[in-house]
Amino acid sequence: MHLARFPRRFIAHLPTPLERLDRLSAELGGPEIWIKRDDCTGLSTGGNKTRKLEFLMAEAELQGADTVITQGATQSNHARQTAAFAAKLGMKCHILLEDRTGSKDANYNHNGNVLLDHLHGATTEKRPAGGDMNAEMEKVAEEMREDGRNVYAIPGGGSNPTGALGYVNCAFELLAQLNDSATKIDHIVHATGSAGTQAGLIVGLKAMNAQIPLLGIGVRAPKETQEANVFKLASATAEKLGCPGVVSREDVVANTDYVGEGYGIPTESGLEAIAMFAELESILLDPVYSAKGAAGFIDLIRKGHFKKGERVVFLHTGGSAALFGYTAAFDFADRWTGQEKPQAA
């Protein structure tokens, strides 16, 4: 498949490392665990959106854009990477941030990804939860166009057929790494949200007849909705690539049992996953995406879904900058100093 047919801005540090996690594998006593380090893509602490933005921002340049606009939740990794990519190309960036959690914590609202958005020169504005954010974004983009700007709008997560090309390419990259090292794997697992990562991966894997099952651990939507969103985008991406029908509905599998109370709200199992990856492998996860994906992965290993003798790759989608917006979720005194929490009066 000839991805060079599509415009691309080469900024990501690729290929990202593929590493075996010996200590985590020993701790869980199940399959041999590997990790694809897409937290190491190199742009403003890295993450999976950089792969998508290589194709999206190249398209923006071709259209003569001087401004990009996008949207996401308050601690959006996508927003941070878009702001950084725009800064690299000398474009203006405006971001609509949706208040999905309702948190009033100053760290959540001003630190982490939000701090980096602003350091990269982006302007931001807030929206309440539950609205049509893409419609809101288009409304603001139109106002900017009326003021004379050439605006390129990027959907939340960079998840459209152009953005998904980044993860078609990731599937090719991963298969090349496995082939070059004669490493056979049995499963790939990752966190799935706005659908672009999973859609691109499944198209790439199916187009190459990889015969490796892909499992997305959902971080937001119910199973039926998530799988439908991924399949719709995968179908459109395959059409763009000239291989319509390469993905069937049965190829798209999501497990949404680990969302917890809602998007962006940390879970106990996610916090455990953050601690395990940090303490055993010196790898940082974020509470919104990668930790919930890892929590599901860990739980499925414990339940015997992935078995001893198998090799499983966990694709790390990045997001560690969000940790600094979620310090309130960590009980430092109780976990790391051995002190008991003070009792409420």
mmCIF file of C-alpha atoms in Angstrom:
data_model
loop_
_atom_site.group_PDB
_atom_site.id
_atom_site.type_symbol
_atom_site.label_atom_id
_atom_site.label_comp_id
_atom_site.label_asym_id
_atom_site.label_seq_id
_atom_site.Cartn_x
_atom_site.Cartn_y
_atom_site.Cartn_z
ATOM 1 C CA MET A 1 0.000 0.000 0.000
ATOM 2 C CA HIS A 2 1.530 3.255 -1.182
ATOM 3 C CA LEU A 3 1.001 5.893 1.527
ATOM 4 C CA ALA A 4 3.454 8.224 -0.221
ATOM 5 C CA ARG A 5 0.524 9.152 -2.474
ATOM 6 C CA PHE A 6 -0.773 11.290 0.389
ATOM 7 C CA PRO A 7 0.834 14.547 1.592
ATOM 8 C CA ARG A 8 2.701 14.176 4.862
ATOM 9 C CA ARG A 9 4.786 16.420 7.126
ATOM 10 C CA PHE A 10 7.556 14.278 8.634
ATOM 11 C CA ILE A 11 7.989 15.466 12.215
ATOM 12 C CA ALA A 12 7.390 12.413 14.427
ATOM 13 C CA HIS A 13 10.350 10.427 15.738
ATOM 14 C CA LEU A 14 9.720 7.155 13.939
ATOM 15 C CA PRO A 15 9.852 4.234 14.174
ATOM 16 C CA THR A 16 8.878 4.292 17.825
ATOM 17 C CA PRO A 17 10.532 1.642 20.011
ATOM 18 C CA LEU A 18 9.100 -1.848 20.416
ATOM 19 C CA GLU A 19 10.201 -3.211 23.785
ATOM 20 C CA ARG A 20 9.646 -6.315 25.904
ATOM 21 C CA LEU A 21 8.363 -5.641 29.428
ATOM 22 C CA ASP A 22 10.040 -8.372 31.454
ATOM 23 C CA ARG A 23 9.168 -7.151 34.960
ATOM 24 C CA LEU A 24 5.499 -6.502 34.181
ATOM 25 C CA SER A 25 5.265 -9.896 32.453
ATOM 26 C CA ALA A 26 6.737 -11.614 35.522
ATOM 27 C CA GLU A 27 4.462 -9.701 37.891
ATOM 28 C CA LEU A 28 1.300 -10.709 36.050
ATOM 29 C CA GLY A 29 2.378 -14.270 35.275
ATOM 30 C CA GLY A 30 0.545 -14.414 31.971
ATOM 31 C CA PRO A 31 1.657 -13.712 28.400
ATOM 32 C CA GLU A 32 4.944 -12.182 27.324
ATOM 33 C CA ILE A 33 4.152 -8.449 27.234
ATOM 34 C CA TRP A 34 5.600 -6.068 24.667
ATOM 35 C CA ILE A 35 4.974 -2.356 24.292
ATOM 36 C CA LYS A 36 4.912 -0.135 21.211
ATOM 37 C CA ARG A 37 6.133 3.230 22.506
ATOM 38 C CA ASP A 38 3.974 5.797 20.733
ATOM 39 C CA ASP A 39 4.489 7.969 23.787
ATOM 40 C CA CYS A 40 7.918 8.545 22.165
ATOM 41 C CA THR A 41 6.821 10.266 18.936
ATOM 42 C CA GLY A 42 8.842 13.308 19.990
ATOM 43 C CA LEU A 43 6.452 16.240 19.657
ATOM 44 C CA SER A 44 5.784 18.054 22.953
ATOM 45 C CA THR A 45 6.174 14.911 25.096
ATOM 46 C CA GLY A 46 4.853 12.702 22.281
ATOM 47 C CA GLY A 47 1.695 10.666 21.834
ATOM 48 C CA ASN A 48 -0.427 8.995 19.196
ATOM 49 C CA LYS A 49 -1.915 12.173 17.697
ATOM 50 C CA THR A 50 1.429 13.169 16.183
ATOM 51 C CA ARG A 51 1.161 10.351 13.637
ATOM 52 C CA LYS A 52 -2.284 11.608 12.586
ATOM 53 C CA LEU A 53 -1.155 15.223 12.475
ATOM 54 C CA GLU A 54 1.655 14.422 10.033
ATOM 55 C CA PHE A 55 -1.051 13.833 7.413
ATOM 56 C CA LEU A 56 -3.579 16.405 8.666
ATOM 57 C CA MET A 57 -1.136 19.307 8.890
ATOM 58 C CA ALA A 58 0.335 18.496 5.476
ATOM 59 C CA GLU A 59 -3.199 18.785 4.098
ATOM 60 C CA ALA A 60 -3.614 22.101 5.930
ATOM 61 C CA GLU A 61 -0.415 23.426 4.338
ATOM 62 C CA LEU A 62 -1.529 22.351 0.876
ATOM 63 C CA GLN A 63 -4.756 24.293 1.377
ATOM 64 C CA GLY A 64 -2.769 27.387 2.332
ATOM 65 C CA ALA A 65 -4.016 27.484 5.910
ATOM 66 C CA ASP A 66 -2.586 30.082 8.270
ATOM 67 C CA THR A 67 -4.690 28.884 11.213
ATOM 68 C CA VAL A 68 -5.764 25.491 12.532
ATOM 69 C CA ILE A 69 -8.655 24.956 14.904
ATOM 70 C CA THR A 70 -9.535 21.825 16.831
ATOM 71 C CA GLN A 71 -11.449 20.671 19.894
ATOM 72 C CA GLY A 72 -11.142 18.249 22.771
ATOM 73 C CA ALA A 73 -11.592 17.787 26.496
ATOM 74 C CA THR A 74 -9.818 20.077 28.956
ATOM 75 C CA GLN A 75 -6.773 17.797 29.297
ATOM 76 C CA SER A 76 -6.738 16.849 25.617
ATOM 77 C CA ASN A 77 -3.518 15.240 24.383
ATOM 78 C CA HIS A 78 -4.685 15.916 20.838
ATOM 79 C CA ALA A 79 -5.043 19.644 21.546
ATOM 80 C CA ARG A 80 -1.517 19.818 22.966
ATOM 81 C CA GLN A 81 0.044 18.041 19.995
ATOM 82 C CA THR A 82 -1.949 20.139 17.513
ATOM 83 C CA ALA A 83 -0.748 23.324 19.209
ATOM 84 C CA ALA A 84 2.835 22.053 19.086
ATOM 85 C CA PHE A 85 2.618 21.023 15.414
ATOM 86 C CA ALA A 86 1.127 24.410 14.495
ATOM 87 C CA ALA A 87 3.943 26.182 16.326
ATOM 88 C CA LYS A 88 6.485 24.087 14.422
ATOM 89 C CA LEU A 89 4.926 25.144 11.101
ATOM 90 C CA GLY A 90 4.379 28.791 12.060
ATOM 91 C CA MET A 91 0.577 28.557 12.033
ATOM 92 C CA LYS A 92 -1.886 30.019 14.513
ATOM 93 C CA CYS A 93 -3.812 27.491 16.603
ATOM 94 C CA HIS A 94 -7.150 27.907 18.361
ATOM 95 C CA ILE A 95 -8.647 25.200 20.578
ATOM 96 C CA LEU A 96 -12.134 24.675 21.988
ATOM 97 C CA LEU A 97 -11.896 22.789 25.284
ATOM 98 C CA GLU A 98 -14.970 20.874 26.474
ATOM 99 C CA ASP A 99 -15.511 20.705 30.237
ATOM 100 C CA ARG A 100 -16.434 17.012 30.312
ATOM 101 C CA THR A 101 -15.605 16.376 33.977
ATOM 102 C CA GLY A 102 -16.899 19.544 35.656
ATOM 103 C CA SER A 103 -13.739 19.668 37.775
ATOM 104 C CA LYS A 104 -12.989 22.975 39.531
ATOM 105 C CA ASP A 105 -9.473 21.869 40.471
ATOM 106 C CA ALA A 106 -6.986 24.559 39.401
ATOM 107 C CA ASN A 107 -4.354 21.971 38.488
ATOM 108 C CA TYR A 108 -6.763 20.203 36.154
ATOM 109 C CA ASN A 109 -7.870 23.415 34.472
ATOM 110 C CA HIS A 110 -4.490 25.139 34.118
ATOM 111 C CA ASN A 111 -1.668 22.572 34.389
ATOM 112 C CA GLY A 112 -0.699 19.541 32.301
ATOM 113 C CA ASN A 113 -1.830 19.702 28.685
ATOM 114 C CA VAL A 114 -3.533 23.081 29.183
ATOM 115 C CA LEU A 115 -0.262 24.668 30.262
ATOM 116 C CA LEU A 116 1.477 23.204 27.217
ATOM 117 C CA ASP A 117 -1.304 24.371 24.863
ATOM 118 C CA HIS A 118 -0.579 27.932 25.932
ATOM 119 C CA LEU A 119 3.204 27.533 25.967
ATOM 120 C CA HIS A 120 2.980 26.528 22.307
ATOM 121 C CA GLY A 121 1.118 29.773 21.599
ATOM 122 C CA ALA A 122 -2.390 28.388 21.151
ATOM 123 C CA THR A 123 -5.468 30.337 22.214
ATOM 124 C CA THR A 124 -8.248 28.449 23.973
ATOM 125 C CA GLU A 125 -11.868 28.856 24.960
ATOM 126 C CA LYS A 126 -14.136 26.659 27.055
ATOM 127 C CA ARG A 127 -17.436 24.968 26.243
ATOM 128 C CA PRO A 128 -19.795 23.110 28.612
ATOM 129 C CA ALA A 129 -20.090 19.336 28.363
ATOM 130 C CA GLY A 130 -22.568 17.605 26.113
ATOM 131 C CA GLY A 131 -22.673 19.943 23.131
ATOM 132 C CA ASP A 132 -21.848 19.250 19.509
ATOM 133 C CA MET A 133 -18.203 20.223 19.685
ATOM 134 C CA ASN A 134 -17.447 19.779 15.995
ATOM 135 C CA ALA A 135 -20.389 22.037 15.155
ATOM 136 C CA GLU A 136 -19.146 24.595 17.704
ATOM 137 C CA MET A 137 -15.699 24.420 16.167
ATOM 138 C CA GLU A 138 -17.038 25.003 12.666
ATOM 139 C CA LYS A 139 -18.992 28.014 13.901
ATOM 140 C CA VAL A 140 -15.845 29.590 15.369
ATOM 141 C CA ALA A 141 -13.851 28.659 12.251
ATOM 142 C CA GLU A 142 -16.393 30.437 10.059
ATOM 143 C CA GLU A 143 -16.124 33.579 12.186
ATOM 144 C CA MET A 144 -12.349 33.457 11.733
ATOM 145 C CA ARG A 145 -12.737 33.059 7.977
ATOM 146 C CA GLU A 146 -14.975 36.121 7.901
ATOM 147 C CA ASP A 147 -12.092 37.981 9.580
ATOM 148 C CA GLY A 148 -9.817 36.983 6.693
ATOM 149 C CA ARG A 149 -8.073 33.916 8.083
ATOM 150 C CA ASN A 150 -7.560 30.723 6.085
ATOM 151 C CA VAL A 151 -8.687 28.156 8.647
ATOM 152 C CA TYR A 152 -8.207 24.378 8.566
ATOM 153 C CA ALA A 153 -10.500 22.526 10.998
ATOM 154 C CA ILE A 154 -9.337 19.274 12.608
ATOM 155 C CA PRO A 155 -11.954 17.050 14.291
ATOM 156 C CA GLY A 156 -11.510 15.913 17.872
ATOM 157 C CA GLY A 157 -8.672 13.412 18.177
ATOM 158 C CA GLY A 158 -7.646 14.083 14.585
ATOM 159 C CA SER A 159 -9.985 11.202 13.798
ATOM 160 C CA ASN A 160 -11.039 11.332 10.164
ATOM 161 C CA PRO A 161 -9.797 9.299 7.165
ATOM 162 C CA THR A 162 -6.817 11.625 6.662
ATOM 163 C CA GLY A 163 -5.745 11.382 10.302
ATOM 164 C CA ALA A 164 -6.302 7.624 10.411
ATOM 165 C CA LEU A 165 -3.611 7.229 7.732
ATOM 166 C CA GLY A 166 -1.122 7.787 10.550
ATOM 167 C CA TYR A 167 -2.191 4.531 12.156
ATOM 168 C CA VAL A 168 -2.368 2.615 8.903
ATOM 169 C CA ASN A 169 1.299 3.562 8.699
ATOM 170 C CA CYS A 170 1.834 2.515 12.329
ATOM 171 C CA ALA A 171 0.467 -0.945 11.514
ATOM 172 C CA PHE A 172 2.978 -1.235 8.661
ATOM 173 C CA GLU A 173 5.771 -0.007 10.943
ATOM 174 C CA LEU A 174 4.929 -2.480 13.700
ATOM 175 C CA LEU A 175 4.713 -5.406 11.289
ATOM 176 C CA ALA A 176 8.105 -4.455 9.813
ATOM 177 C CA GLN A 177 9.649 -4.419 13.299
ATOM 178 C CA LEU A 178 8.176 -7.830 14.071
ATOM 179 C CA ASN A 179 9.220 -9.294 10.735
ATOM 180 C CA ASP A 180 12.767 -7.920 10.990
ATOM 181 C CA SER A 181 13.225 -9.478 14.442
ATOM 182 C CA ALA A 182 11.336 -12.721 13.639
ATOM 183 C CA THR A 183 8.954 -11.955 16.505
ATOM 184 C CA LYS A 184 5.504 -13.515 16.234
ATOM 185 C CA ILE A 185 2.782 -11.842 18.283
ATOM 186 C CA ASP A 186 -0.727 -13.036 19.076
ATOM 187 C CA HIS A 187 -2.624 -9.859 20.017
ATOM 188 C CA ILE A 188 -2.443 -6.053 19.961
ATOM 189 C CA VAL A 189 -4.194 -4.013 22.666
ATOM 190 C CA HIS A 190 -4.615 -0.244 23.006
ATOM 191 C CA ALA A 191 -6.868 2.461 24.427
ATOM 192 C CA THR A 192 -9.597 3.606 22.026
ATOM 193 C CA GLY A 193 -11.529 6.867 22.182
ATOM 194 C CA SER A 194 -12.149 9.083 19.168
ATOM 195 C CA ALA A 195 -11.688 5.992 16.930
ATOM 196 C CA GLY A 196 -8.848 7.119 14.632
ATOM 197 C CA THR A 197 -6.105 4.988 16.155
ATOM 198 C CA GLN A 198 -8.113 1.773 16.139
ATOM 199 C CA ALA A 199 -9.583 2.453 12.690
ATOM 200 C CA GLY A 200 -6.183 3.089 11.120
ATOM 201 C CA LEU A 201 -4.597 0.074 12.801
ATOM 202 C CA ILE A 202 -7.297 -2.365 11.727
ATOM 203 C CA VAL A 203 -7.193 -1.121 8.132
ATOM 204 C CA GLY A 204 -3.398 -1.510 8.022
ATOM 205 C CA LEU A 205 -3.447 -4.936 9.660
ATOM 206 C CA LYS A 206 -6.188 -6.257 7.392
ATOM 207 C CA ALA A 207 -4.664 -4.765 4.242
ATOM 208 C CA MET A 208 -1.410 -6.589 5.059
ATOM 209 C CA ASN A 209 -3.236 -9.814 6.033
ATOM 210 C CA ALA A 210 -1.397 -9.718 9.377
ATOM 211 C CA GLN A 211 -3.830 -12.118 11.085
ATOM 212 C CA ILE A 212 -3.290 -10.416 14.450
ATOM 213 C CA PRO A 213 -6.447 -9.670 16.490
ATOM 214 C CA LEU A 214 -6.759 -6.035 17.619
ATOM 215 C CA LEU A 215 -8.556 -5.094 20.839
ATOM 216 C CA GLY A 216 -9.444 -1.534 21.779
ATOM 217 C CA ILE A 217 -10.088 -0.791 25.446
ATOM 218 C CA GLY A 218 -12.713 1.967 25.452
ATOM 219 C CA VAL A 219 -12.291 5.157 27.481
ATOM 220 C CA ARG A 220 -15.591 6.887 26.774
ATOM 221 C CA ALA A 221 -18.452 5.439 24.714
ATOM 222 C CA PRO A 222 -20.492 2.234 25.249
ATOM 223 C CA LYS A 223 -19.317 -0.862 23.359
ATOM 224 C CA GLU A 224 -21.901 -0.761 20.563
ATOM 225 C CA THR A 225 -21.316 2.950 19.923
ATOM 226 C CA GLN A 226 -17.525 2.639 20.053
ATOM 227 C CA GLU A 227 -17.378 -0.287 17.676
ATOM 228 C CA ALA A 228 -19.799 1.397 15.268
ATOM 229 C CA ASN A 229 -17.706 4.598 15.277
ATOM 230 C CA VAL A 230 -14.501 2.674 14.624
ATOM 231 C CA PHE A 231 -16.016 0.575 11.833
ATOM 232 C CA LYS A 232 -17.484 3.628 10.112
ATOM 233 C CA LEU A 233 -14.108 5.405 10.157
ATOM 234 C CA ALA A 234 -12.202 2.264 9.169
ATOM 235 C CA SER A 235 -14.501 1.800 6.184
ATOM 236 C CA ALA A 236 -13.991 5.410 5.076
ATOM 237 C CA THR A 237 -10.220 5.086 5.532
ATOM 238 C CA ALA A 238 -10.100 1.886 3.480
ATOM 239 C CA GLU A 239 -12.092 3.656 0.765
ATOM 240 C CA LYS A 240 -9.580 6.529 0.777
ATOM 241 C CA LEU A 241 -6.745 4.032 0.392
ATOM 242 C CA GLY A 242 -8.410 2.204 -2.484
ATOM 243 C CA CYS A 243 -9.152 -1.047 -0.637
ATOM 244 C CA PRO A 244 -12.873 -0.783 0.177
ATOM 245 C CA GLY A 245 -14.306 -3.688 2.143
ATOM 246 C CA VAL A 246 -10.966 -4.844 3.552
ATOM 247 C CA VAL A 247 -12.349 -4.469 7.093
ATOM 248 C CA SER A 248 -15.467 -6.336 8.194
ATOM 249 C CA ARG A 249 -17.638 -5.430 11.161
ATOM 250 C CA GLU A 250 -16.366 -8.517 13.023
ATOM 251 C CA ASP A 251 -12.791 -7.201 12.842
ATOM 252 C CA VAL A 252 -13.648 -4.246 15.085
ATOM 253 C CA VAL A 253 -13.640 -5.245 18.750
ATOM 254 C CA ALA A 254 -13.819 -2.939 21.764
ATOM 255 C CA ASN A 255 -14.109 -3.714 25.458
ATOM 256 C CA THR A 256 -15.675 -0.805 27.346
ATOM 257 C CA ASP A 257 -15.812 -2.328 30.828
ATOM 258 C CA TYR A 258 -13.070 -0.041 32.179
ATOM 259 C CA VAL A 259 -14.479 3.455 31.525
ATOM 260 C CA GLY A 260 -15.558 3.865 35.164
ATOM 261 C CA GLU A 261 -17.709 6.864 36.059
ATOM 262 C CA GLY A 262 -17.033 8.572 32.748
ATOM 263 C CA TYR A 263 -14.526 10.070 30.347
ATOM 264 C CA GLY A 264 -11.607 11.817 32.035
ATOM 265 C CA ILE A 265 -12.559 10.573 35.512
ATOM 266 C CA PRO A 266 -9.770 8.416 36.976
ATOM 267 C CA THR A 267 -10.500 4.853 38.085
ATOM 268 C CA GLU A 268 -8.887 2.791 40.831
ATOM 269 C CA SER A 269 -7.802 0.192 38.288
ATOM 270 C CA GLY A 270 -6.315 2.949 36.111
ATOM 271 C CA LEU A 271 -4.352 4.364 39.034
ATOM 272 C CA GLU A 272 -3.090 0.859 39.809
ATOM 273 C CA ALA A 273 -1.969 0.517 36.179
ATOM 274 C CA ILE A 274 -0.137 3.858 36.370
ATOM 275 C CA ALA A 275 1.706 2.685 39.500
ATOM 276 C CA MET A 276 2.565 -0.720 38.027
ATOM 277 C CA PHE A 277 3.966 0.641 34.765
ATOM 278 C CA ALA A 278 5.902 3.381 36.586
ATOM 279 C CA GLU A 279 7.320 1.191 39.356
ATOM 280 C CA LEU A 280 8.044 -1.914 37.281
ATOM 281 C CA GLU A 281 9.009 -0.482 33.879
ATOM 282 C CA SER A 282 9.652 3.276 34.350
ATOM 283 C CA ILE A 283 6.874 4.028 31.839
ATOM 284 C CA LEU A 284 4.351 6.794 32.452
ATOM 285 C CA LEU A 285 0.645 6.417 31.625
ATOM 286 C CA ASP A 286 -2.086 9.043 31.820
ATOM 287 C CA PRO A 287 -5.381 8.668 33.742
ATOM 288 C CA VAL A 288 -7.634 9.482 30.764
ATOM 289 C CA TYR A 289 -6.505 7.120 27.988
ATOM 290 C CA SER A 290 -3.455 4.948 28.396
ATOM 291 C CA ALA A 291 -4.086 4.010 32.045
ATOM 292 C CA LYS A 292 -7.626 2.840 31.355
ATOM 293 C CA GLY A 293 -6.359 0.868 28.365
ATOM 294 C CA ALA A 294 -3.636 -0.675 30.525
ATOM 295 C CA ALA A 295 -6.102 -1.368 33.346
ATOM 296 C CA GLY A 296 -8.287 -3.365 30.989
ATOM 297 C CA PHE A 297 -5.251 -5.174 29.619
ATOM 298 C CA ILE A 298 -4.033 -6.080 33.128
ATOM 299 C CA ASP A 299 -7.460 -7.278 34.228
ATOM 300 C CA LEU A 300 -7.891 -9.427 31.124
ATOM 301 C CA ILE A 301 -4.494 -11.027 31.782
ATOM 302 C CA ARG A 302 -5.536 -11.786 35.363
ATOM 303 C CA LYS A 303 -8.760 -13.345 34.065
ATOM 304 C CA GLY A 304 -6.844 -15.581 31.634
ATOM 305 C CA HIS A 305 -8.026 -13.905 28.426
ATOM 306 C CA PHE A 306 -4.379 -13.641 27.340
ATOM 307 C CA LYS A 307 -2.497 -16.803 28.153
ATOM 308 C CA LYS A 308 0.969 -17.932 29.105
ATOM 309 C CA GLY A 309 2.995 -18.650 25.996
ATOM 310 C CA GLU A 310 1.346 -15.866 24.013
ATOM 311 C CA ARG A 311 2.969 -12.568 23.076
ATOM 312 C CA VAL A 312 0.860 -9.432 23.339
ATOM 313 C CA VAL A 313 1.765 -5.886 22.266
ATOM 314 C CA PHE A 314 0.281 -3.005 24.250
ATOM 315 C CA LEU A 315 0.350 0.119 22.096
ATOM 316 C CA HIS A 316 1.083 3.078 24.370
ATOM 317 C CA THR A 317 -0.833 6.093 23.031
ATOM 318 C CA GLY A 318 1.018 8.576 25.266
ATOM 319 C CA GLY A 319 -0.475 11.368 27.343
ATOM 320 C CA SER A 320 1.826 11.543 30.370
ATOM 321 C CA ALA A 321 1.580 15.368 30.407
ATOM 322 C CA ALA A 322 -1.978 14.959 31.694
ATOM 323 C CA LEU A 323 -0.616 13.431 34.912
ATOM 324 C CA PHE A 324 0.243 16.936 36.119
ATOM 325 C CA GLY A 325 -3.383 17.969 35.777
ATOM 326 C CA TYR A 326 -4.555 15.026 37.885
ATOM 327 C CA THR A 327 -2.447 15.258 41.039
ATOM 328 C CA ALA A 328 -5.640 15.330 43.127
ATOM 329 C CA ALA A 329 -6.385 11.762 42.010
ATOM 330 C CA PHE A 330 -3.273 10.387 43.712
ATOM 331 C CA ASP A 331 -3.272 9.747 47.437
ATOM 332 C CA PHE A 332 0.409 10.472 47.919
ATOM 333 C CA ALA A 333 0.460 10.281 51.714
ATOM 334 C CA ASP A 334 -1.297 6.930 51.835
ATOM 335 C CA ARG A 335 0.489 5.184 48.972
ATOM 336 C CA TRP A 336 4.017 6.561 48.912
ATOM 337 C CA THR A 337 4.885 7.611 52.466
ATOM 338 C CA GLY A 338 3.050 4.953 54.431
ATOM 339 C CA GLN A 339 1.164 7.615 56.398
ATOM 340 C CA GLU A 340 -2.546 7.241 56.957
ATOM 341 C CA LYS A 341 -4.936 9.772 55.454
ATOM 342 C CA PRO A 342 -6.172 12.391 57.921
ATOM 343 C CA GLN A 343 -9.704 11.647 59.056
ATOM 344 C CA ALA A 344 -12.451 14.132 58.268
ATOM 345 C CA ALA A 345 -13.592 16.147 61.263
#
